[in-house]
Every structure is written in structure tokens, then in C-alpha cells.
Coordinates of C-alpha atoms and ligand atoms in Angstrom, one line a residue:
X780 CA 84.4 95.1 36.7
X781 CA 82.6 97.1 33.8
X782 CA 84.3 98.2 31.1
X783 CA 84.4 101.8 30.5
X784 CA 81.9 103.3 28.0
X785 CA 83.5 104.5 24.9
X786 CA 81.4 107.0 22.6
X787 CA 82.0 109.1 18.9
X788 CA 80.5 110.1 16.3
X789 CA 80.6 110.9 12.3
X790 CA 78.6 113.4 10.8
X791 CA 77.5 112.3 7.2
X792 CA 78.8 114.7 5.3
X793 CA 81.2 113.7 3.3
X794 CA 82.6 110.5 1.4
X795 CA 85.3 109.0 4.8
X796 CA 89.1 109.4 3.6
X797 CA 92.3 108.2 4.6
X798 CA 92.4 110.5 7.4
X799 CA 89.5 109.4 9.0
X800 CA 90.5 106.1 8.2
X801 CA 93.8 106.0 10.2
X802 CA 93.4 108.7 12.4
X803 CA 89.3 108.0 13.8
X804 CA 88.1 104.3 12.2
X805 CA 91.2 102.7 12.8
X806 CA 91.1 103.1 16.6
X807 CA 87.3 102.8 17.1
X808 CA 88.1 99.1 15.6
X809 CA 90.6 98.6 18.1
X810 CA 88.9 99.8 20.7
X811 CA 85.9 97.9 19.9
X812 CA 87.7 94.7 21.7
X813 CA 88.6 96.6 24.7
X814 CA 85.5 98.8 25.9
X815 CA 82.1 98.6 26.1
X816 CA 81.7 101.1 22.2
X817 CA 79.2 103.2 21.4
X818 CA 79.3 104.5 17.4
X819 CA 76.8 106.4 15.5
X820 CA 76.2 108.6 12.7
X821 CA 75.7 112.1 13.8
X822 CA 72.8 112.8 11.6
X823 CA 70.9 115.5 13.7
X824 CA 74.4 117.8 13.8
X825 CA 74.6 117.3 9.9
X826 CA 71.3 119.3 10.3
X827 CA 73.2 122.2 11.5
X828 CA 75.2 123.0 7.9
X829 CA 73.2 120.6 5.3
X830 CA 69.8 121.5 5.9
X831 CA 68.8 120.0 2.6
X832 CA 67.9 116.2 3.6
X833 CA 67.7 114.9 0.2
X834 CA 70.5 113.1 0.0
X835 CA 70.8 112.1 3.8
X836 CA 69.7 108.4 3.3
X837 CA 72.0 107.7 1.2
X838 CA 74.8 109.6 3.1
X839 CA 73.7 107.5 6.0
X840 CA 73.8 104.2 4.0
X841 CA 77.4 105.1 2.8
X842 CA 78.8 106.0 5.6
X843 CA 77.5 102.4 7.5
X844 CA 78.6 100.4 4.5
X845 CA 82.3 102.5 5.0
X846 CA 82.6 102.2 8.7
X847 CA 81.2 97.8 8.6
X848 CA 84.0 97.6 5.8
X849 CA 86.6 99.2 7.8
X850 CA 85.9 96.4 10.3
X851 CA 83.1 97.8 12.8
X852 CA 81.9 94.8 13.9
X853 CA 78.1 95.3 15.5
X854 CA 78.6 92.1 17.6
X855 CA 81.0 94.2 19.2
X856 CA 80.3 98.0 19.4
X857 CA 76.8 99.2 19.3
X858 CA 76.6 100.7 15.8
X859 CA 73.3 103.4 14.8
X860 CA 71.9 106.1 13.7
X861 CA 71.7 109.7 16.2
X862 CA 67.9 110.4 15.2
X863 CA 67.0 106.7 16.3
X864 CA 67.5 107.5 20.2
X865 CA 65.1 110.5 20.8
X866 CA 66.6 110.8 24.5
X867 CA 69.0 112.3 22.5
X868 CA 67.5 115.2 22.1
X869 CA 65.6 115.0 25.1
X870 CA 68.7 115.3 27.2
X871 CA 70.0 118.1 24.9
X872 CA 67.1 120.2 26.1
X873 CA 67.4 119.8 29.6
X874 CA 71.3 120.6 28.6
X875 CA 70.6 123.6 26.9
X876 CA 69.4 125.2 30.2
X877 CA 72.7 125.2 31.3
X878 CA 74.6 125.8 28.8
X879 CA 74.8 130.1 28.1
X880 CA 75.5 132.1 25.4
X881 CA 78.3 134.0 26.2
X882 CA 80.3 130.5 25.8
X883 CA 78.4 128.9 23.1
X884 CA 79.2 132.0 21.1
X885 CA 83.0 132.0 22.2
X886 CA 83.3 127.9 20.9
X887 CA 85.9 128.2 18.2
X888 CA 83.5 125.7 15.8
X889 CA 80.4 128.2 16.1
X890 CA 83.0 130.8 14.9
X891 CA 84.2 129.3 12.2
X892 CA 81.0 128.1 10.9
X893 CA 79.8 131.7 11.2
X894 CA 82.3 132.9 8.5
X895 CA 81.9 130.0 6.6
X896 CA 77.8 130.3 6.5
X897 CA 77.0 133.9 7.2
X898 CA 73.5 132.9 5.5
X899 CA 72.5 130.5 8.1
X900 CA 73.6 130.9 11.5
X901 CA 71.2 129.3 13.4
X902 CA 70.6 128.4 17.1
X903 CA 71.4 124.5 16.1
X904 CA 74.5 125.5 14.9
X905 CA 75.1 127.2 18.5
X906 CA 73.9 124.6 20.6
X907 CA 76.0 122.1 18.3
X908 CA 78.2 121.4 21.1
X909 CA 75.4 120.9 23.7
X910 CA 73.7 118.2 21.4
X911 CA 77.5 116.5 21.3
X912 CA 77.6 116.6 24.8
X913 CA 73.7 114.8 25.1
X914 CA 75.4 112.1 22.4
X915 CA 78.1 111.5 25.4
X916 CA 76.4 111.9 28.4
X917 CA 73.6 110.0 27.1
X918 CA 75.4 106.5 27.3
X919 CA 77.7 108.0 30.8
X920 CA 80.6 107.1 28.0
X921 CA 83.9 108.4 29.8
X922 CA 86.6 108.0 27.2
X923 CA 85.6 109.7 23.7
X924 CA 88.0 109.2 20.5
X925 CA 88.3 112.1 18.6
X926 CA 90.7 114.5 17.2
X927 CA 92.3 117.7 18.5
X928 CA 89.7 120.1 16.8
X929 CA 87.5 118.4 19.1
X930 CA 88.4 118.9 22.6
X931 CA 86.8 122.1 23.4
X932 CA 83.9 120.3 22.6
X933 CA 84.8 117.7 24.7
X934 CA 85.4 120.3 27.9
X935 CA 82.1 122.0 27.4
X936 CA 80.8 118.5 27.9
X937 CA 81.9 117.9 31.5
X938 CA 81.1 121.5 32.2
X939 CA 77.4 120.8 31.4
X940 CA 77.7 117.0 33.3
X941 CA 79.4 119.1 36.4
X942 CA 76.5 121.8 36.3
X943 CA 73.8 118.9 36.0
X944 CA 75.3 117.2 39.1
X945 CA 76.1 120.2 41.4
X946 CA 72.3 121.3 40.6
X947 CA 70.4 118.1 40.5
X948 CA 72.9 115.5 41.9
X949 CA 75.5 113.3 40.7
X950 CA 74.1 111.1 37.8
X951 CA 76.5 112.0 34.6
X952 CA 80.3 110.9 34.7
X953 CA 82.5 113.5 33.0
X954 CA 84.0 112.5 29.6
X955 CA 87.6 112.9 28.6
X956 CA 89.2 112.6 24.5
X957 CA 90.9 109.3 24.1
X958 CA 93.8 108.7 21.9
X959 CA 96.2 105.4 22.1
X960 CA 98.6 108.1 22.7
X961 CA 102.1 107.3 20.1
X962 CA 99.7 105.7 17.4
X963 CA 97.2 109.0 16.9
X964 CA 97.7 109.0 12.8
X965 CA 97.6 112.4 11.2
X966 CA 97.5 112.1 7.6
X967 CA 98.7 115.4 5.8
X968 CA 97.0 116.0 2.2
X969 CA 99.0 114.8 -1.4
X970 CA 99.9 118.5 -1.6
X971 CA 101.6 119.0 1.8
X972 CA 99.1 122.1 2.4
X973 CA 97.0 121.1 6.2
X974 CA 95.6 117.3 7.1
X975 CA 93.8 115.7 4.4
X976 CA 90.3 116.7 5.0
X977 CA 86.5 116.7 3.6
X978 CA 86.6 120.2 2.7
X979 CA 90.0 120.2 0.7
X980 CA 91.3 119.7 -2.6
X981 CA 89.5 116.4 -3.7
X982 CA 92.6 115.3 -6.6
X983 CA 95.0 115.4 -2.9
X984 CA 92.3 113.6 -0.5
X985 CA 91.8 109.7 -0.9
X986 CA 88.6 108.7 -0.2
X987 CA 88.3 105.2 0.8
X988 CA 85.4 105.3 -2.8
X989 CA 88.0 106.2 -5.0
X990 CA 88.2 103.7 -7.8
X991 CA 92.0 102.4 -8.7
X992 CA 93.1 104.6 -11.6
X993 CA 92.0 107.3 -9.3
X994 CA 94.0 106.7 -6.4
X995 CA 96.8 106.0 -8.5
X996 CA 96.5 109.4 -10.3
X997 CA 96.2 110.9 -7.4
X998 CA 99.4 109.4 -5.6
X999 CA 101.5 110.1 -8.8
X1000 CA 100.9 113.7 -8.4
X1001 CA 101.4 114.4 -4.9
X1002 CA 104.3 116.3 -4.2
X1003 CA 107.5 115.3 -3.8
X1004 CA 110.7 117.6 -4.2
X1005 CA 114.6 116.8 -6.4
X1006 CA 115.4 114.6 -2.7
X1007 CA 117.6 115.3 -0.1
X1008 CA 119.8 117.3 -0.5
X1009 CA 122.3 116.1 2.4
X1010 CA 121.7 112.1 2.4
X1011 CA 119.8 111.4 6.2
X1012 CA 118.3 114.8 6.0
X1013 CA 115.6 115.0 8.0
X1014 CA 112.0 114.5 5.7
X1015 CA 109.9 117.5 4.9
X1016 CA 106.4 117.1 6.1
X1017 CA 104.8 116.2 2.8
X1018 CA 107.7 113.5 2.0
X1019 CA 106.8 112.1 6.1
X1020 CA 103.6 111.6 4.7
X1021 CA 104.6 109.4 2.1
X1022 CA 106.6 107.2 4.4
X1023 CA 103.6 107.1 6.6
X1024 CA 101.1 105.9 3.9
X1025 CA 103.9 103.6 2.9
X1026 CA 104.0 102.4 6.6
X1027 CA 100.7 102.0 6.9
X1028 CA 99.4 99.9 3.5
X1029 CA 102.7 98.5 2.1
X1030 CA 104.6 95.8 3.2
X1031 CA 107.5 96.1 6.1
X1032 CA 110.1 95.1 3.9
X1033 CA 109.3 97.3 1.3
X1034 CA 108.5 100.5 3.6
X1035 CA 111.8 100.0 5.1
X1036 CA 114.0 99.4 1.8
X1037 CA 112.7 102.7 0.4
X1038 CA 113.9 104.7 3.9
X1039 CA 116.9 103.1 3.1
X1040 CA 117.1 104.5 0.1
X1041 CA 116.1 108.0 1.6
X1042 CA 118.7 107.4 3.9
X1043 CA 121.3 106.7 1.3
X1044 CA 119.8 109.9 -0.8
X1045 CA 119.6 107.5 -3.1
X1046 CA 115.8 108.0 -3.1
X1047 CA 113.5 107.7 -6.6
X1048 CA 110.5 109.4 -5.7
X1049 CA 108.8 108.5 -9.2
X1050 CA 109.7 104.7 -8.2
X1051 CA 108.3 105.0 -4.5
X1052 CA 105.3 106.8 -5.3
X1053 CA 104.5 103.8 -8.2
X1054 CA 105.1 101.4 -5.3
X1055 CA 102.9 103.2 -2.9
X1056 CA 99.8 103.4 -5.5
X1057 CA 99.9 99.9 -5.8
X1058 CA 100.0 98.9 -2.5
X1059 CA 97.1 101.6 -1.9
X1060 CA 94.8 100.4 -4.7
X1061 CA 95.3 96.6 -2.9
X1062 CA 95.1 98.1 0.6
X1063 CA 91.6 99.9 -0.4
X1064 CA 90.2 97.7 -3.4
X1065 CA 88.6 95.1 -1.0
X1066 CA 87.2 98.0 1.8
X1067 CA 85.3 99.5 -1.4
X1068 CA 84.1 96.9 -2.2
X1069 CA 82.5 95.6 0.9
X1070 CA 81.3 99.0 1.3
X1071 CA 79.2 99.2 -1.9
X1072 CA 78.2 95.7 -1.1
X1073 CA 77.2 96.8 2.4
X1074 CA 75.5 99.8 1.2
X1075 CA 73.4 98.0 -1.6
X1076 CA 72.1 95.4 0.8
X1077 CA 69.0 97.3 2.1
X1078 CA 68.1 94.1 4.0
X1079 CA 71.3 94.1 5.9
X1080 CA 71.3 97.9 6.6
X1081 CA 68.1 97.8 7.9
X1082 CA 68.8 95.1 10.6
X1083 CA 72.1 96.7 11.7
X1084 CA 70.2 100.2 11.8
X1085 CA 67.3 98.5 13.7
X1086 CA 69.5 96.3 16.1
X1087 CA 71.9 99.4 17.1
X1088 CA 68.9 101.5 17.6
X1089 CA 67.4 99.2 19.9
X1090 CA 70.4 98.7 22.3
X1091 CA 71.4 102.6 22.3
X1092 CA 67.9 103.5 22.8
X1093 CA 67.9 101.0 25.9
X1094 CA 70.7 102.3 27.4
X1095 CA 69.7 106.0 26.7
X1096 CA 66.4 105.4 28.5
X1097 CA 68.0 104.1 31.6
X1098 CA 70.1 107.2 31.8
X1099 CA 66.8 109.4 30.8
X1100 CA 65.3 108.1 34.0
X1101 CA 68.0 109.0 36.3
X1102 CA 68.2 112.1 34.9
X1103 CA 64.5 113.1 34.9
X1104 CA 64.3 111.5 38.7
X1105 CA 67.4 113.6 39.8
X1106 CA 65.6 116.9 38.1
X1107 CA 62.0 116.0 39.9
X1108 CA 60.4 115.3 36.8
X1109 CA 58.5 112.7 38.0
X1110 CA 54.7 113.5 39.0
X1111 CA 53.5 110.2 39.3
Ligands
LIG1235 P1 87.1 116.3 8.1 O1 88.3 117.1 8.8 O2 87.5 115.6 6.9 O3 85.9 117.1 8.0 P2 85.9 115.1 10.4 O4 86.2 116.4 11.1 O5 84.6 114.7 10.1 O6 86.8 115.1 9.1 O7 86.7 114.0 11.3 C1 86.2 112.7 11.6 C2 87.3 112.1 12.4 O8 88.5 111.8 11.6 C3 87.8 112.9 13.6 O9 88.1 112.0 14.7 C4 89.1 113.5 13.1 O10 90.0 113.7 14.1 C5 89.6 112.4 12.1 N1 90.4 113.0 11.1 C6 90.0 113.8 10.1 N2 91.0 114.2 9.2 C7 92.1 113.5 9.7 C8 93.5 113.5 9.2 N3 93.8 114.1 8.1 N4 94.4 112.8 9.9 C9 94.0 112.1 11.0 N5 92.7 112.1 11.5 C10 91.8 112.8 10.9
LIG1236 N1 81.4 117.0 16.3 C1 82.1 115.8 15.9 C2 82.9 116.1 14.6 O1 82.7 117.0 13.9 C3 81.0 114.7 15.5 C4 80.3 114.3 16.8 C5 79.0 114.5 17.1 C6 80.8 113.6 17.9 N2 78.7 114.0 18.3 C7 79.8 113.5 18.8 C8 82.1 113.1 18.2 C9 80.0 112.8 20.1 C10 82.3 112.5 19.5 C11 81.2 112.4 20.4 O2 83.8 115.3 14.3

């Protein structure tokens, strides 16, 4: 049997941090082995709030190099750029006639971005979902990694597949999030204030570009508190989060010997946090790396760019062909 069709997307936007690290990367390199994976770069949404294109090649180059380092394999997912496959936008045109107003203007994304961009609401930034939905439907992916913030998205996208098929017969499957359930990874910013994210507080994100001295500032100032005040009490959120870093980049033995410690409230938060900056300058040092190294090889971008291209684009336009041939709009 087929494997199912797995499909996300990153806008480039932003430097990728721990967050997207553990809770997105992380699983599209797992999943990678399992399904049949489709990951781009979403650089047509990016359009929608960074209209200034300047930097986008760059962006785009950065963003490969980070997601190859972080163990994207293009022998095993097809990895490429959005603005490659032009039944893209294709599809997102023949979307947009069924997608209305009333419930593009009710997404809770378009109603953020109004506040945050009163100066440029445009119609891209309305139709941003129907674009994410042509990015799915596109490939007739079915299970689609992404994070909470995401699924209305997700369930305007199999509105627009179910009003396709009911009005020009079945061609698109309906897509669904994906998590691996237990092992979704929310990492909570150095200052315990909301997820670590692109848009906070850089000194509390840590960007997988951070140089060493950096990440270790940064960890030594996170917050911690005088400890428990009852040995075993349970964590506040922003001490949770050091335990998970701790989990996730240090060694078992030493992860677990420092809950013992918390355990006994005989916790040293100054000695943990040391401890965790070194393992995190190890744990990111070599993805860095490879990721400059990645983005600096033109030669190499350019291939994987060009070979991922080439196998979305000949899936797209076998999907393009149904769907034109289910909507009649074939004279010939
Ligand atoms: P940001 O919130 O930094 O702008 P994006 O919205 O571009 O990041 O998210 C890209 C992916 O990374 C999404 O799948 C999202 O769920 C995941 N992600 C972002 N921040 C975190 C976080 N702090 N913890 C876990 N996953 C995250
Ligand atoms: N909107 C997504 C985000 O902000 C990025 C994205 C664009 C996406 N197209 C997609 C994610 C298709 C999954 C599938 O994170």
C-alpha cells in the first residue's frame, strides 16, 4: 500500500529556534522514514507580512541550510521552495472561489495580523489560509504537522477540499494536523512568559544561530526562583522547562541526577543551569555549523532547490490535471 502523504511548511521569516526545533523539525525528521514527506519553505505567505523581498534569498538559503542540519534528509522527504511549484497558486485561485469572506474575515490569524499591521491589510493576508490549504491539497497530503495555532487553518482546508468535491467531484482527500501524540514538545521562553517564539524577547529565545557565549548568557539568565519550597513540590512552568531542555540535549544520567536533586530540594539552580549551557552549546555547536556550511555552498543549495522543485512540481501537476478535468477546464 502507499504511504500517506505528509505536508508543512515554514515561512522564512525568522532565524528557526528551539521551539521549532523540538516541537516542528524534530518530527518532520521522524516522520521523514515513515511517510511519503512533503517540506517546503512558505515563501509566497512570507509575502503577506514582509513585502520587502530584499533579504528573502538569503532567508531562504538560511532556513534550508537549518532544516538539512537538523537532519532533513532530501533522499527522503521532498524538500523546496513554495514559488517553485506554480500549481500552487494555480490551485489557490480556483480555491479562492469557494472560500467567502464572511469566514476568511472570522480566521483568528487574519485578526491578529489586522491589529498587528493596520497599515497593510491586504487581500493576501485574507486569503492566507486558502493559499495554505492549495500547499496541502496540492500533493492530496492527509496528515499535516503543525502546531495548535494552526488547526483552524487546517479545518478551513477540508472545508474548501469538501466544497471542491461536492461541486466538481471527489478529487482532494481532506487533511487532518498530525502530532506523535505524548512527544508534541512545547518549549516555554527563558523568562517563563508564553512559548519561545520568533516575535519574542530575543536574550530568552535560542536560535539554533546563536554562537556559544550567547546561548550560554542566555541560559544563565533564565529564570529560576530560591527552589522548592516543600522538597517534591510540583515544578513551576518555567523550572519544567529547564528539566525539559535538560531532557532533551543533556545526558540521561545527568537529566535524572539533577530531578533528584529537585526531588530532594536539594536543587542548585546556578549549578544546573551551568550544566545545561554546556550541554546546549555541544547539542547545537555542530547543527550551526552544518547550517552555515549548508548555506554558503551555493552549489549544493542550488541542486537541492532544483531537485525538490522538480518532484513537487511533478506531483502538483498530476493533481492540477485532475482538478482542472473534474472543473471542465479542458477545451481540447
Ligand atoms: P513562531 O511561533 O516562532 O513564529 P512558527 O509559527 O513559524 O514559529 O512555527 C513553526 C513551527 O514551529 C510550528 O509547527 C509551531 O507549532 C512550532 N513551534 C513554534 N514555537 C514553538 C514552541 N515554543 N514550542 C513548540 N513548538 C513550536
Ligand atoms: N501557516 C503556517 C505557519 O504559520 C505555515 C504554512 C504555510 C503551512 N503553508 C502550510 C503549514 C501548509 C502547514 C501546511 O506556521
Amino acid at each position: 500500500m502507499a504511504k500517506e502523504i505528509v505536508l508543512s511548511g515554514i515561512r522564512p521569516t525568522g532565524f528557526l529556534h528551539l521551539g521549532n526545533y523540538f516541537g516542528a523539525v524534530q518530527n518532520y525528521v521522524r516522520m521523514q522514514y515513515e511517510y511519503d514527506c512533503y517540506f517546503f519553505v512558505a515563501d509566497l505567505h512570507s509575502l503577506t507580512t514582509h513585502p520587502d523581498t530584499k533579504s528573502l534569498r538569503q532567508n531562504v538559503h538560511r532556513l534550508l541550510g537549518e532544516l538539512l542540519a537538523s537532519g532533513l534528509d532530501p533522499d527522503q522527504a521532498v524538500i523546496y521552495v513554495q514559488s517553485d511549484v506554480p500549481e500552487i497558486a494555480e490551485l489557490y485561485l480556483y480555491l479562492n472561489m469557494l472560500a467567502y469572506k464572511g469566514e476568511l474575515e472570522k480566521t483568528v490569524t487574519f485578526k491578529d495580523k489586522v491589529r498587528q499591521q493596520p497599515q497593510n491589510i491586504n487581500a493576501g493576508l485574507l486569503t492566507y489560509p486558502v493559499l495554505q490549504a492549495a500547499d496541502i491539497l496540492i500533493h492530496r497530503a492527509v496528515k499535516v504537522p503543525v502546531g495548535k495555532d494552526q488547526e483552524q487553518h487546517l479545518e478551513m482546508a477540508r472545508n474548501f477540499a469538501e466544497r471542491f468535491n461536492h461541486r466538481y467531484g471527489e478529487v482532494l482527500p481532506l487533511p487532518y494536523p498530525f502530532n506523535y501524540g505524548a512527544s508534541l514538545t512545547k518549549i516555554l521562553s527563558l523568562d517563563g512568559n508564553g512559548k519561545m517564539s520568533k516575535s519574542e524577547n530575543q536574550m530568552v529565545t535560542i536560535y539554533l544561530a546563536d554562537e556559544d557565549d550567547l546561548i550560554r548568557k542566555k541560559i544563565m539568565k533564565a529564570k529560576t526562583d530560591s527552589g522548592p519550597a516543600v522538597p517534591g513540590m510540583p515544578k513551576p512552568d518555567y523550572i519544567e522547562n529547564l528539566f525539559t531542555l535538560m531532557q532533551l540535549v543533556s545526558p540521561a544520567e545527568t537529566a535524572s541526577a539533577y530531578l533528584q536533586d529537585y526531588e530532594n530540594g536539594a536543587i542548585r539552580y546556578g549549578d544546573m543551569k551551568k550544566q545545561l549551557a554546556e550541554d546546549m552549546v555541544a547539542y547545537i555547536k555542530p547543527i550551526r555549523e552544518k547550517a552555515k556550511s549548508i548555506e554558503n555552498d551555493k552549489e549544493y543549495l542550488t541542486y537541492i532547490i532544483e531537485k525538490g522543485g522538480e518532484k513537487a512540481r511533478a506531483n502538483a501537476v498530476e493533481t492540477i490535471k485532475l482538478v482542472r478535468k473534474a472543473m471542465h477546464l479542458d477545451y481540447v
